[in-house]
């Protein structure tokens, strides 16, 4: 199998979308924290906003890293994609509990990522035999001149 199957390409695209939306969420939360008026609970709310922004940034970096490793990655890459799906479902469920309208979209993306990452053709893609690395040739140095 030399070409990535369509389900693997789709899972990779979902990872890129999740990473992009997480990066947008980081920007949105950071802007909200920057314009927050501190009041009775202002520092607590500011801390929650920044902590959520850090978690979203970690999800974005992880999503982009795993998506980049899809062409040459091992079975750990597939497991990482499924883990990103579970984290996305968890975060989206929390967003749904706070009546945020994007929670259902994130839950659907996470579910799709899990379903795609556990399919047999993706398992075959990541379990395929790899070509061995070419042998390294030793550099031949010319003999040192006699003095």
PDB file of C-alpha atoms in Angstrom:
ATOM      1  CA  UNK A   1       0.000   0.000   0.000  1.00  0.00           C
ATOM      2  CA  UNK A   2       1.856   3.064  -1.213  1.00  0.00           C
ATOM      3  CA  UNK A   3      -0.942   5.613  -1.305  1.00  0.00           C
ATOM      4  CA  UNK A   4      -2.768   6.805   1.783  1.00  0.00           C
ATOM      5  CA  UNK A   5      -6.374   5.534   1.817  1.00  0.00           C
ATOM      6  CA  UNK A   6      -9.234   8.007   1.568  1.00  0.00           C
ATOM      7  CA  UNK A   7     -10.354   7.477   5.154  1.00  0.00           C
ATOM      8  CA  UNK A   8      -6.857   8.317   6.397  1.00  0.00           C
ATOM      9  CA  UNK A   9      -6.841  11.491   4.294  1.00  0.00           C
ATOM     10  CA  UNK A  10     -10.248  12.391   5.700  1.00  0.00           C
ATOM     11  CA  UNK A  11      -9.050  11.807   9.278  1.00  0.00           C
ATOM     12  CA  UNK A  12      -6.027  13.970   8.542  1.00  0.00           C
ATOM     13  CA  UNK A  13      -8.292  16.743   7.225  1.00  0.00           C
ATOM     14  CA  UNK A  14     -10.451  16.529  10.361  1.00  0.00           C
ATOM     15  CA  UNK A  15      -7.293  16.867  12.468  1.00  0.00           C
ATOM     16  CA  UNK A  16      -6.336  20.012  10.553  1.00  0.00           C
ATOM     17  CA  UNK A  17      -9.840  21.453  11.034  1.00  0.00           C
ATOM     18  CA  UNK A  18      -9.788  20.667  14.769  1.00  0.00           C
ATOM     19  CA  UNK A  19      -6.344  22.266  15.058  1.00  0.00           C
ATOM     20  CA  UNK A  20      -7.427  25.369  13.151  1.00  0.00           C
ATOM     21  CA  UNK A  21     -10.574  25.802  15.224  1.00  0.00           C
ATOM     22  CA  UNK A  22      -8.542  25.320  18.404  1.00  0.00           C
ATOM     23  CA  UNK A  23      -6.133  28.049  17.272  1.00  0.00           C
ATOM     24  CA  UNK A  24      -9.099  30.355  16.579  1.00  0.00           C
ATOM     25  CA  UNK A  25     -10.427  29.526  20.048  1.00  0.00           C
ATOM     26  CA  UNK A  26      -7.069  30.513  21.559  1.00  0.00           C
ATOM     27  CA  UNK A  27      -7.234  33.883  19.818  1.00  0.00           C
ATOM     28  CA  UNK A  28     -10.845  34.413  20.897  1.00  0.00           C
ATOM     29  CA  UNK A  29     -10.163  33.492  24.548  1.00  0.00           C
ATOM     30  CA  UNK A  30      -7.030  35.640  24.664  1.00  0.00           C
ATOM     31  CA  UNK A  31      -8.934  38.632  23.273  1.00  0.00           C
ATOM     32  CA  UNK A  32     -11.703  38.054  25.820  1.00  0.00           C
ATOM     33  CA  UNK A  33      -9.144  37.885  28.636  1.00  0.00           C
ATOM     34  CA  UNK A  34      -7.410  41.066  27.427  1.00  0.00           C
ATOM     35  CA  UNK A  35     -10.627  43.076  27.438  1.00  0.00           C
ATOM     36  CA  UNK A  36     -11.998  41.673  30.699  1.00  0.00           C
ATOM     37  CA  UNK A  37     -12.910  44.192  33.367  1.00  0.00           C
ATOM     38  CA  UNK A  38     -11.621  43.014  36.705  1.00  0.00           C
ATOM     39  CA  UNK A  39     -14.259  43.077  39.376  1.00  0.00           C
ATOM     40  CA  UNK A  40     -15.275  40.898  42.276  1.00  0.00           C
ATOM     41  CA  UNK A  41     -14.435  37.663  40.464  1.00  0.00           C
ATOM     42  CA  UNK A  42     -12.434  39.170  37.598  1.00  0.00           C
ATOM     43  CA  UNK A  43      -9.145  37.516  38.465  1.00  0.00           C
ATOM     44  CA  UNK A  44     -10.784  34.104  38.774  1.00  0.00           C
ATOM     45  CA  UNK A  45     -12.541  34.469  35.413  1.00  0.00           C
ATOM     46  CA  UNK A  46      -9.305  35.735  33.859  1.00  0.00           C
ATOM     47  CA  UNK A  47      -7.459  32.682  35.146  1.00  0.00           C
ATOM     48  CA  UNK A  48     -10.124  30.335  33.778  1.00  0.00           C
ATOM     49  CA  UNK A  49     -10.006  32.043  30.371  1.00  0.00           C
ATOM     50  CA  UNK A  50      -6.221  31.804  30.164  1.00  0.00           C
ATOM     51  CA  UNK A  51      -6.173  28.198  31.395  1.00  0.00           C
ATOM     52  CA  UNK A  52      -8.711  27.268  28.733  1.00  0.00           C
ATOM     53  CA  UNK A  53      -6.625  29.107  26.123  1.00  0.00           C
ATOM     54  CA  UNK A  54      -3.551  27.086  27.125  1.00  0.00           C
ATOM     55  CA  UNK A  55      -5.494  23.827  26.834  1.00  0.00           C
ATOM     56  CA  UNK A  56      -6.804  24.870  23.405  1.00  0.00           C
ATOM     57  CA  UNK A  57      -3.296  25.771  22.272  1.00  0.00           C
ATOM     58  CA  UNK A  58      -2.049  22.333  23.361  1.00  0.00           C
ATOM     59  CA  UNK A  59      -4.884  20.700  21.411  1.00  0.00           C
ATOM     60  CA  UNK A  60      -4.051  22.771  18.323  1.00  0.00           C
ATOM     61  CA  UNK A  61      -0.351  21.879  18.432  1.00  0.00           C
ATOM     62  CA  UNK A  62      -1.120  18.205  19.024  1.00  0.00           C
ATOM     63  CA  UNK A  63      -3.639  18.108  16.165  1.00  0.00           C
ATOM     64  CA  UNK A  64      -1.238  19.707  13.695  1.00  0.00           C
ATOM     65  CA  UNK A  65       1.648  17.466  14.793  1.00  0.00           C
ATOM     66  CA  UNK A  66      -0.359  14.270  14.416  1.00  0.00           C
ATOM     67  CA  UNK A  67      -1.743  15.416  11.049  1.00  0.00           C
ATOM     68  CA  UNK A  68       1.815  16.023   9.844  1.00  0.00           C
ATOM     69  CA  UNK A  69       2.887  12.513  10.887  1.00  0.00           C
ATOM     70  CA  UNK A  70       0.047  10.759   9.040  1.00  0.00           C
ATOM     71  CA  UNK A  71       2.161   9.950   5.971  1.00  0.00           C
ATOM     72  CA  UNK A  72       5.077   8.281   7.755  1.00  0.00           C
ATOM     73  CA  UNK A  73       3.748   7.680  11.254  1.00  0.00           C
ATOM     74  CA  UNK A  74       3.398   4.463  13.158  1.00  0.00           C
ATOM     75  CA  UNK A  75       0.444   2.967  14.997  1.00  0.00           C
ATOM     76  CA  UNK A  76       1.029   5.535  17.771  1.00  0.00           C
ATOM     77  CA  UNK A  77      -0.033   8.240  15.319  1.00  0.00           C
ATOM     78  CA  UNK A  78      -3.373   6.523  14.809  1.00  0.00           C
ATOM     79  CA  UNK A  79      -3.815   6.159  18.564  1.00  0.00           C
ATOM     80  CA  UNK A  80      -2.954   9.835  19.001  1.00  0.00           C
ATOM     81  CA  UNK A  81      -5.597  10.808  16.446  1.00  0.00           C
ATOM     82  CA  UNK A  82      -8.205   8.825  18.374  1.00  0.00           C
ATOM     83  CA  UNK A  83      -7.056  10.503  21.612  1.00  0.00           C
ATOM     84  CA  UNK A  84      -7.461  13.940  20.001  1.00  0.00           C
ATOM     85  CA  UNK A  85     -10.979  12.847  19.036  1.00  0.00           C
ATOM     86  CA  UNK A  86     -11.792  11.938  22.641  1.00  0.00           C
ATOM     87  CA  UNK A  87     -10.381  15.222  23.975  1.00  0.00           C
ATOM     88  CA  UNK A  88     -12.401  17.121  21.364  1.00  0.00           C
ATOM     89  CA  UNK A  89     -15.581  15.307  22.429  1.00  0.00           C
ATOM     90  CA  UNK A  90     -14.861  16.094  26.081  1.00  0.00           C
ATOM     91  CA  UNK A  91     -14.217  19.779  25.418  1.00  0.00           C
ATOM     92  CA  UNK A  92     -17.287  20.015  23.196  1.00  0.00           C
ATOM     93  CA  UNK A  93     -19.459  18.410  25.851  1.00  0.00           C
ATOM     94  CA  UNK A  94     -18.277  21.031  28.335  1.00  0.00           C
ATOM     95  CA  UNK A  95     -19.104  23.715  25.759  1.00  0.00           C
ATOM     96  CA  UNK A  96     -22.572  22.214  25.309  1.00  0.00           C
ATOM     97  CA  UNK A  97     -23.129  22.349  29.076  1.00  0.00           C
ATOM     98  CA  UNK A  98     -22.379  26.076  28.981  1.00  0.00           C
ATOM     99  CA  UNK A  99     -24.889  26.558  26.125  1.00  0.00           C
ATOM    100  CA  UNK A 100     -22.232  27.312  23.526  1.00  0.00           C
ATOM    101  CA  UNK A 101     -23.563  26.716  20.020  1.00  0.00           C
ATOM    102  CA  UNK A 102     -20.330  25.213  18.636  1.00  0.00           C
ATOM    103  CA  UNK A 103     -20.315  22.309  21.101  1.00  0.00           C
ATOM    104  CA  UNK A 104     -22.315  20.002  18.859  1.00  0.00           C
ATOM    105  CA  UNK A 105     -20.000  20.668  15.907  1.00  0.00           C
ATOM    106  CA  UNK A 106     -16.924  19.813  17.950  1.00  0.00           C
ATOM    107  CA  UNK A 107     -18.562  16.664  19.307  1.00  0.00           C
ATOM    108  CA  UNK A 108     -19.394  15.592  15.758  1.00  0.00           C
ATOM    109  CA  UNK A 109     -15.801  16.252  14.610  1.00  0.00           C
ATOM    110  CA  UNK A 110     -14.393  14.288  17.545  1.00  0.00           C
ATOM    111  CA  UNK A 111     -16.742  11.376  16.903  1.00  0.00           C
ATOM    112  CA  UNK A 112     -15.836  11.359  13.202  1.00  0.00           C
ATOM    113  CA  UNK A 113     -12.147  11.377  14.092  1.00  0.00           C
ATOM    114  CA  UNK A 114     -12.556   8.398  16.424  1.00  0.00           C
ATOM    115  CA  UNK A 115     -14.599   6.434  13.895  1.00  0.00           C
ATOM    116  CA  UNK A 116     -12.122   7.104  11.099  1.00  0.00           C
ATOM    117  CA  UNK A 117      -9.078   6.355  13.271  1.00  0.00           C
ATOM    118  CA  UNK A 118     -10.360   2.943  14.282  1.00  0.00           C
ATOM    119  CA  UNK A 119     -11.286   1.644  10.812  1.00  0.00           C
ATOM    120  CA  UNK A 120      -9.481  -1.381   9.455  1.00  0.00           C
ATOM    121  CA  UNK A 121      -8.005   0.335   6.378  1.00  0.00           C
ATOM    122  CA  UNK A 122      -6.366   2.986   8.569  1.00  0.00           C
ATOM    123  CA  UNK A 123      -5.037   0.239  10.836  1.00  0.00           C
ATOM    124  CA  UNK A 124      -3.571  -1.424   7.749  1.00  0.00           C
ATOM    125  CA  UNK A 125      -2.056   1.904   6.632  1.00  0.00           C
ATOM    126  CA  UNK A 126      -0.210   2.426   9.908  1.00  0.00           C
ATOM    127  CA  UNK A 127       0.767  -1.261  10.278  1.00  0.00           C
ATOM    128  CA  UNK A 128       2.249  -1.493   6.766  1.00  0.00           C
ATOM    129  CA  UNK A 129       5.872  -2.599   6.467  1.00  0.00           C
ATOM    130  CA  UNK A 130       8.286   0.261   6.116  1.00  0.00           C
ATOM    131  CA  UNK A 131      11.251   0.304   3.802  1.00  0.00           C
ATOM    132  CA  UNK A 132      14.510  -0.037   5.704  1.00  0.00           C
ATOM    133  CA  UNK A 133      16.682   3.013   5.841  1.00  0.00           C
ATOM    134  CA  UNK A 134      19.421   2.962   3.222  1.00  0.00           C
ATOM    135  CA  UNK A 135      22.832   2.011   4.612  1.00  0.00           C
ATOM    136  CA  UNK A 136      25.079   4.876   5.461  1.00  0.00           C
ATOM    137  CA  UNK A 137      28.225   5.024   3.443  1.00  0.00           C
ATOM    138  CA  UNK A 138      31.381   5.757   5.288  1.00  0.00           C
ATOM    139  CA  UNK A 139      33.264   8.771   4.045  1.00  0.00           C
ATOM    140  CA  UNK A 140      36.654   7.798   2.697  1.00  0.00           C
ATOM    141  CA  UNK A 141      39.256  10.328   3.698  1.00  0.00           C
ATOM    142  CA  UNK A 142      42.397  10.528   1.628  1.00  0.00           C
ATOM    143  CA  UNK A 143      45.487   9.283   3.425  1.00  0.00           C
ATOM    144  CA  UNK A 144      47.506  11.902   5.200  1.00  0.00           C
ATOM    145  CA  UNK A 145      50.705  12.886   3.390  1.00  0.00           C
ATOM    146  CA  UNK A 146      53.925  11.549   4.893  1.00  0.00           C
ATOM    147  CA  UNK A 147      56.261  14.129   6.307  1.00  0.00           C
TER     148      UNK A 147
END
